[in-house]
Every structure is written in C-alpha cells, then in structure tokens.
Coordinates of C-alpha atoms in Angstrom, one line a residue:
M227 CA 131.4 134.1 98.8
R228 CA 133.5 137.4 98.7
Q229 CA 130.8 138.9 100.8
L230 CA 130.7 135.8 103.4
F231 CA 134.4 136.1 103.6
K232 CA 134.3 139.8 104.4
K233 CA 131.3 139.2 107.3
L234 CA 133.4 136.1 108.9
F235 CA 136.9 137.9 108.8
N236 CA 136.2 141.6 108.8
G237 CA 139.4 142.4 107.0
G238 CA 141.4 141.4 110.1
A239 CA 143.9 138.2 110.7
V240 CA 142.8 135.1 112.1
A241 CA 145.3 134.0 115.1
S242 CA 145.9 130.4 115.9
R243 CA 145.4 129.0 119.0
S244 CA 147.3 126.2 120.7
G245 CA 145.3 122.9 121.2
I246 CA 143.4 123.4 117.9
P247 CA 144.1 120.6 115.4
A248 CA 145.2 121.6 112.1
L249 CA 143.2 121.9 108.8
P250 CA 143.9 119.0 106.4
K251 CA 146.5 119.9 103.9
K252 CA 144.6 118.3 101.4
A253 CA 141.2 119.1 100.2
A254 CA 139.7 119.6 96.9
Y255 CA 138.4 123.3 96.3
R256 CA 134.6 122.4 96.0
E257 CA 135.0 120.3 99.4
M258 CA 136.4 123.3 101.2
E259 CA 133.9 125.5 99.6
Y260 CA 131.1 123.4 101.0
Q261 CA 132.5 123.1 104.4
F262 CA 133.0 126.9 104.6
K263 CA 129.2 127.3 103.7
R264 CA 128.3 124.8 106.1
G265 CA 130.5 126.5 109.3
F266 CA 129.3 129.8 108.2
L267 CA 125.7 128.7 108.2
A268 CA 126.3 126.6 111.7
R269 CA 127.9 129.8 113.1
E270 CA 124.9 132.0 112.0
I271 CA 122.1 129.5 113.3
S272 CA 124.1 129.3 116.8
A273 CA 124.1 132.9 116.8
E274 CA 120.4 133.1 116.3
L275 CA 119.9 130.8 119.0
H276 CA 121.9 132.9 121.3
Y277 CA 124.9 130.7 121.7
E278 CA 128.1 132.5 122.8
P279 CA 130.3 133.9 119.9
K280 CA 133.2 131.7 120.8
K281 CA 130.8 128.7 120.1
G282 CA 129.9 129.8 116.9
N283 CA 133.6 130.2 116.0
E284 CA 134.1 127.0 116.8
L285 CA 131.6 125.5 114.9
L286 CA 132.9 127.3 112.0
F287 CA 136.4 125.8 112.2
L288 CA 134.9 122.2 113.4
S289 CA 133.2 122.3 109.8
F290 CA 136.5 122.0 108.0
L291 CA 137.4 118.8 110.2
R292 CA 134.1 116.8 110.0
P293 CA 132.9 114.8 107.2
K294 CA 129.2 115.4 105.8
G295 CA 126.6 113.7 107.9
Q296 CA 128.7 112.5 110.7
N297 CA 127.3 112.0 114.1
N298 CA 128.9 112.5 117.7
K299 CA 126.8 110.9 120.2
K300 CA 128.6 113.1 122.9
R301 CA 127.7 116.5 120.9
V302 CA 124.5 116.4 120.0
K303 CA 123.6 120.1 119.9
E304 CA 126.4 120.5 117.5
D305 CA 125.4 117.5 115.2
S306 CA 122.0 119.3 114.9
I307 CA 123.1 122.6 114.1
F308 CA 125.6 120.9 111.3
L309 CA 122.7 118.8 110.2
L310 CA 120.6 121.9 109.7
S311 CA 123.2 123.5 107.8
E312 CA 123.7 120.7 105.5
H313 CA 120.1 120.5 105.0
L314 CA 119.9 124.3 104.0
L315 CA 122.6 123.8 101.3
D316 CA 121.2 120.5 100.1
W317 CA 117.7 122.4 99.5
G318 CA 119.5 125.3 98.1
S319 CA 121.4 123.1 95.6
A320 CA 118.5 121.0 94.6
S321 CA 116.3 124.3 94.0
K322 CA 113.9 123.3 96.6
D323 CA 111.0 125.6 98.5
V324 CA 113.4 125.9 101.5
E325 CA 110.9 127.7 103.7
K326 CA 108.3 124.7 103.1
E327 CA 111.2 122.4 104.1
I328 CA 112.2 124.2 107.1
E329 CA 108.3 124.2 108.2
R330 CA 108.6 120.5 107.9
L331 CA 111.6 120.0 110.2
S332 CA 110.8 118.1 113.4
F333 CA 112.7 120.5 115.6
P334 CA 111.5 123.1 117.8
E335 CA 109.7 126.1 116.7
D336 CA 112.6 128.5 117.9
V337 CA 115.0 126.2 116.1
K338 CA 113.2 126.4 113.0
N339 CA 112.8 130.4 113.1
A340 CA 116.6 130.5 113.7
V341 CA 117.2 128.6 110.8
R342 CA 114.5 130.6 108.7
M343 CA 116.0 133.8 109.6
V344 CA 119.7 132.6 108.5
Y345 CA 118.3 131.5 105.3
L346 CA 116.4 134.7 104.5
K347 CA 119.6 136.6 105.6
H348 CA 121.9 134.9 103.3
K349 CA 120.2 132.8 100.6
D350 CA 121.3 135.4 97.8
A351 CA 125.1 134.8 98.8
L352 CA 125.0 131.2 99.3
F353 CA 122.9 130.0 96.5
E354 CA 123.4 132.7 93.8
K355 CA 124.5 131.3 90.6
S356 CA 127.0 133.1 87.8
S357 CA 125.2 134.6 85.0
T358 CA 127.2 132.4 82.6
E359 CA 126.0 129.3 84.4
C360 CA 122.4 130.7 84.4
K361 CA 122.5 131.7 80.6
K362 CA 124.0 128.1 79.8
V363 CA 121.1 126.5 81.6
H364 CA 118.4 128.5 80.0
D365 CA 119.9 128.0 76.4
D366 CA 120.2 124.4 76.9
T367 CA 116.5 124.2 78.1
K368 CA 115.2 126.0 75.3
S369 CA 116.9 124.2 72.9
T370 CA 115.9 120.9 74.0
A371 CA 112.2 121.5 75.0
K372 CA 110.5 120.1 71.9
E373 CA 113.2 117.4 71.8
W374 CA 112.5 116.5 75.3
A375 CA 108.7 116.4 74.8
I376 CA 109.0 113.9 71.9
Y377 CA 111.4 111.6 74.3
R378 CA 108.7 111.9 77.0
D379 CA 106.0 110.8 74.9
V380 CA 107.5 108.2 73.1
I381 CA 108.8 106.6 76.4
F382 CA 105.5 106.8 77.9
A383 CA 103.9 105.1 75.1
A384 CA 106.3 102.2 74.8
T385 CA 106.2 101.5 78.3
Q386 CA 102.3 101.6 78.5
G387 CA 102.5 104.6 81.2
K388 CA 105.0 102.8 83.5
L389 CA 107.9 105.1 83.1
K390 CA 107.2 108.8 82.8
L391 CA 109.9 111.9 82.3
I392 CA 108.7 114.7 84.3
E393 CA 109.7 118.3 84.8
K394 CA 111.4 119.8 88.3
D395 CA 108.1 121.3 89.3
E396 CA 106.4 118.1 89.0
V397 CA 108.7 116.4 91.4
Q398 CA 107.6 118.7 94.6
K399 CA 104.2 117.7 94.1
Y400 CA 105.1 114.1 95.5
E401 CA 107.5 115.9 98.0
K402 CA 104.3 117.1 100.0
S403 CA 103.2 114.0 101.1
D404 CA 104.0 113.0 104.7
V405 CA 107.7 112.0 105.3
L406 CA 108.6 108.6 106.7
Y407 CA 112.2 108.3 106.4
E408 CA 115.0 110.6 104.8
G409 CA 118.6 109.1 104.3
M410 CA 121.9 110.5 102.9
V411 CA 123.7 108.3 100.3
Q412 CA 127.5 109.2 100.0
K413 CA 129.4 106.0 100.4
R414 CA 128.8 102.4 99.5
A415 CA 127.8 101.3 103.2
D416 CA 125.1 103.7 103.2
I417 CA 123.5 101.2 100.6
P418 CA 122.4 98.6 103.2
Y419 CA 122.0 101.0 105.8
N420 CA 119.3 102.9 104.1
R421 CA 117.7 99.7 102.9
Q422 CA 117.3 98.3 106.3
E423 CA 116.0 101.7 107.6
V424 CA 113.3 101.7 105.0
R425 CA 112.6 97.8 105.8
K426 CA 111.8 98.9 109.4
I427 CA 109.3 101.4 107.9
L428 CA 107.6 99.0 105.5
E429 CA 107.4 96.4 108.2
Q430 CA 105.4 98.7 110.4
K431 CA 103.0 99.1 107.7
D432 CA 102.3 95.3 107.6
I433 CA 103.3 95.1 103.8
N434 CA 103.2 91.8 102.5
Q435 CA 106.7 89.8 102.8
T436 CA 107.0 89.5 98.9
K437 CA 105.8 92.6 98.0
M438 CA 107.8 94.4 100.6
M439 CA 111.1 92.5 99.3
N440 CA 110.4 93.5 95.7
W441 CA 110.1 97.2 96.9
L442 CA 113.2 96.8 98.8
L443 CA 115.0 95.6 96.0
V444 CA 114.3 98.3 93.4
I445 CA 114.8 101.0 96.1
S446 CA 118.3 99.6 96.6
E447 CA 118.6 99.6 92.8
G448 CA 118.3 103.2 92.8
I449 CA 120.3 104.1 95.7
T450 CA 123.2 101.8 94.1
N451 CA 123.0 104.1 91.2
I452 CA 123.7 107.1 93.3
I453 CA 127.0 105.7 94.1
K454 CA 127.8 104.4 90.8
H455 CA 126.9 107.6 88.7
A456 CA 126.8 110.6 91.1
E457 CA 128.7 112.3 93.8
E458 CA 126.3 111.9 96.4
G459 CA 122.2 111.7 97.0
R460 CA 119.4 111.3 99.2
V461 CA 116.6 108.6 99.7
T462 CA 113.2 109.9 101.0
L463 CA 110.1 107.9 101.7
Y464 CA 106.7 109.5 101.8
R465 CA 103.3 108.5 102.2
C466 CA 100.3 109.9 100.4
M467 CA 97.3 109.2 102.7
E468 CA 94.6 110.2 99.9
K469 CA 95.9 108.0 97.4
E470 CA 97.2 105.3 99.8
E471 CA 100.4 105.5 97.8
L472 CA 104.0 105.3 98.7
Y473 CA 106.7 107.0 97.2
A474 CA 110.4 106.6 97.1
V475 CA 112.2 109.7 95.9
I476 CA 115.8 109.0 95.0
E477 CA 117.7 112.2 94.4
D478 CA 121.2 112.5 93.0
K479 CA 124.0 115.2 92.1
G480 CA 125.2 113.7 89.0
P481 CA 125.7 114.8 85.6
G482 CA 122.3 113.7 84.6
F483 CA 121.1 111.2 81.8
P484 CA 121.9 112.4 78.1
L485 CA 118.5 112.8 76.4
D486 CA 119.3 110.9 73.5
K487 CA 120.4 107.8 75.3
L488 CA 117.1 107.9 77.5
P489 CA 115.3 105.4 75.1
N490 CA 118.1 102.8 75.1
M491 CA 118.4 103.1 78.9
T492 CA 115.0 102.9 79.8
L493 CA 113.5 100.4 76.9
F494 CA 116.1 98.0 76.5
A495 CA 117.1 95.3 79.4
G496 CA 120.8 95.2 80.0
Y497 CA 121.6 98.1 78.0
S498 CA 125.2 99.1 79.4
S499 CA 127.0 102.4 79.2
K500 CA 128.5 104.5 81.8
E501 CA 125.3 106.6 82.2
S502 CA 122.9 103.9 82.2
L503 CA 121.1 102.2 84.7
G504 CA 121.4 98.5 83.1
Q505 CA 118.8 96.6 84.3
G506 CA 117.4 99.2 86.4
F507 CA 114.9 100.8 84.7
T508 CA 113.4 97.7 83.4
L509 CA 113.2 96.0 87.0
M510 CA 111.8 99.4 88.5
T511 CA 108.8 99.4 86.0
K512 CA 108.0 95.8 86.7
M513 CA 108.0 96.3 90.4
T514 CA 106.3 99.7 90.9
K515 CA 102.9 101.2 90.1
Q516 CA 104.8 103.6 87.9
V517 CA 108.5 105.5 87.5
L518 CA 109.1 109.1 87.4
L519 CA 112.3 110.5 86.0
Y520 CA 113.5 114.1 86.3
T521 CA 116.9 114.5 84.6
S522 CA 119.1 118.0 84.5
P523 CA 123.0 118.3 84.2
I524 CA 123.4 119.0 88.0
G525 CA 121.5 116.0 89.0
S526 CA 118.4 113.7 88.7
T527 CA 115.6 112.6 90.5
V528 CA 113.8 108.9 90.4
I529 CA 110.3 108.5 92.2
L530 CA 108.9 104.8 92.7
T531 CA 105.2 104.8 93.4
F532 CA 103.8 101.8 95.1
D533 CA 100.1 101.1 96.1
L534 CA 99.8 100.4 99.7

C-alpha cells in the first residue's frame, strides 16, 4: 500500500477543487482501502487505454463515492473500468488464476490487454500478504491436513458420495467450463435478482419446469447463506459441454466453516448454529447430482452440480 500511495501522490499535496463533492466522513478502514485500490486500478487501466490523465484522476476520486457494483447508464465507460477493477481485486483475493480470468472477459482485445498490463505491473503491491498472515495459513493448513482428510472421507461415505469436501485447486477445474451467468451478492435484494437471472438462463435451456424450480431453490439457498454468514460473495453458472452438466459455483468472503462442526452442519437436517446452513446441505444433496464444498478462514465455495 505504501508504494501505491507514493505513486499516487509523488510526495506532493493534493489540492481540492470547487464543485467536487466531499468524501464520506464515516467509512471503515477496510472499505476505504478497497475503494482506494479500486480507484488506483481504474486510473491505471484508463492510462493504458490512453485516456487523459485528468480522467484517470477523476476515476480515482469517484471510487470513494461509488458503492461496489453500482451501474450508471449515463457513464458506461466508467462503469466498465470500475467493473474491471473490481474483478481484479476479487480474483486476487480469491487466489484465482487472474490471467486466465482476464482472457475469459467479454471485452475487446485492447481492453483485456490494458487490464493484463495493469495486473502484471501492480500484482505484488495489491495482492501481497503479510509474512505473519502467510505463516498462520501455512501452520493452520499443516496441523489440520490429516484431520481434514478424515472428515472428508467420513462425510463422503455418510452421504454416499453426494457431498464432498474439496481443496482450492479442485474448485478451478469447475471454473474452466463455459460461463452462462455471473452475479455479485452483497445485499438481500441481490437474492431475488440473481435467482431471476439464473431462471432466465435455465428457461433458455428448456429445463423441465419441476427440475428447474428445484434447482432454483437450492441455488437460492446458497446465495441466501452468503448474506447470512459472509460479507459478500458471487454466484456463477457454468455449463460443461463434455459431461452435459451444469455447475452453480457460489463463493463467499466469510470466515469459513469450522472443521469440527462440519459433520453436524452437513449430515443433520435442521442443525442450527451461527456458522451452520441449517437445512441447506440436506436440501442441496437431495436436489443436485453432487455438492462440493471448499472452506477456509477467508472464504468458502459451494459447487452445486446438475445433470442437464
């Protein structure tokens, strides 16, 4: 972050100009840190696209006034640049293969090249983790690896293969399929919105009405739990042509599920605790081909698989 601030301000003072609205007086540190990173990326992307420096600085400032995911129909170019900046931050925090994600974007090649250049220039400063955080993750992973394997095998056997715990690299295998839909989940209103958008996709595929309603029910359950137990998340619908399968990948940035509580949370209908999904996993395993779960202290991913 220190390097980014140096690049931004170059040791000089920032003069205020009349007509520019004041920054919010009350904002959490994490929120402002995110807004700065997003604005910085937006400014850098605009520079790669040969926008005037004045426009780039305006984007940086506007980032502090703009809620995540906001759309302004009158400022389509700004929306696109902010969306790309948000994607970069989301992919980085989720430890995704960012360059592959960029390649999959439905933007012109010059825009994708601009995003790629910005990522390569600033990935170390934007996505670095502290040595203490890295050591903690390493130690936690090492100490729980054997225990995790036991829980994985027990849950897999008890559900007759319907529910499987997976590792991070296994998630990426499912994300290589064709993307049909992607939506952010940040507030309660996003639940019906995403459900309706997914429904439109399923209707285009001529899915049986009863089957479609069951699928929408469990996808909604997964989306709802993002709001209940995490800061925010995302739902992505994929189609695997080879296997004729549909994948609903539901990711969140919550605290994850405690390993010792996973059996109760996943095997007993109605089990309730702050971290649990209640009826969620029981319902999901009944209405899907298989449910896959990746969980960590910085977020979880539920993959619902369906036969087309």
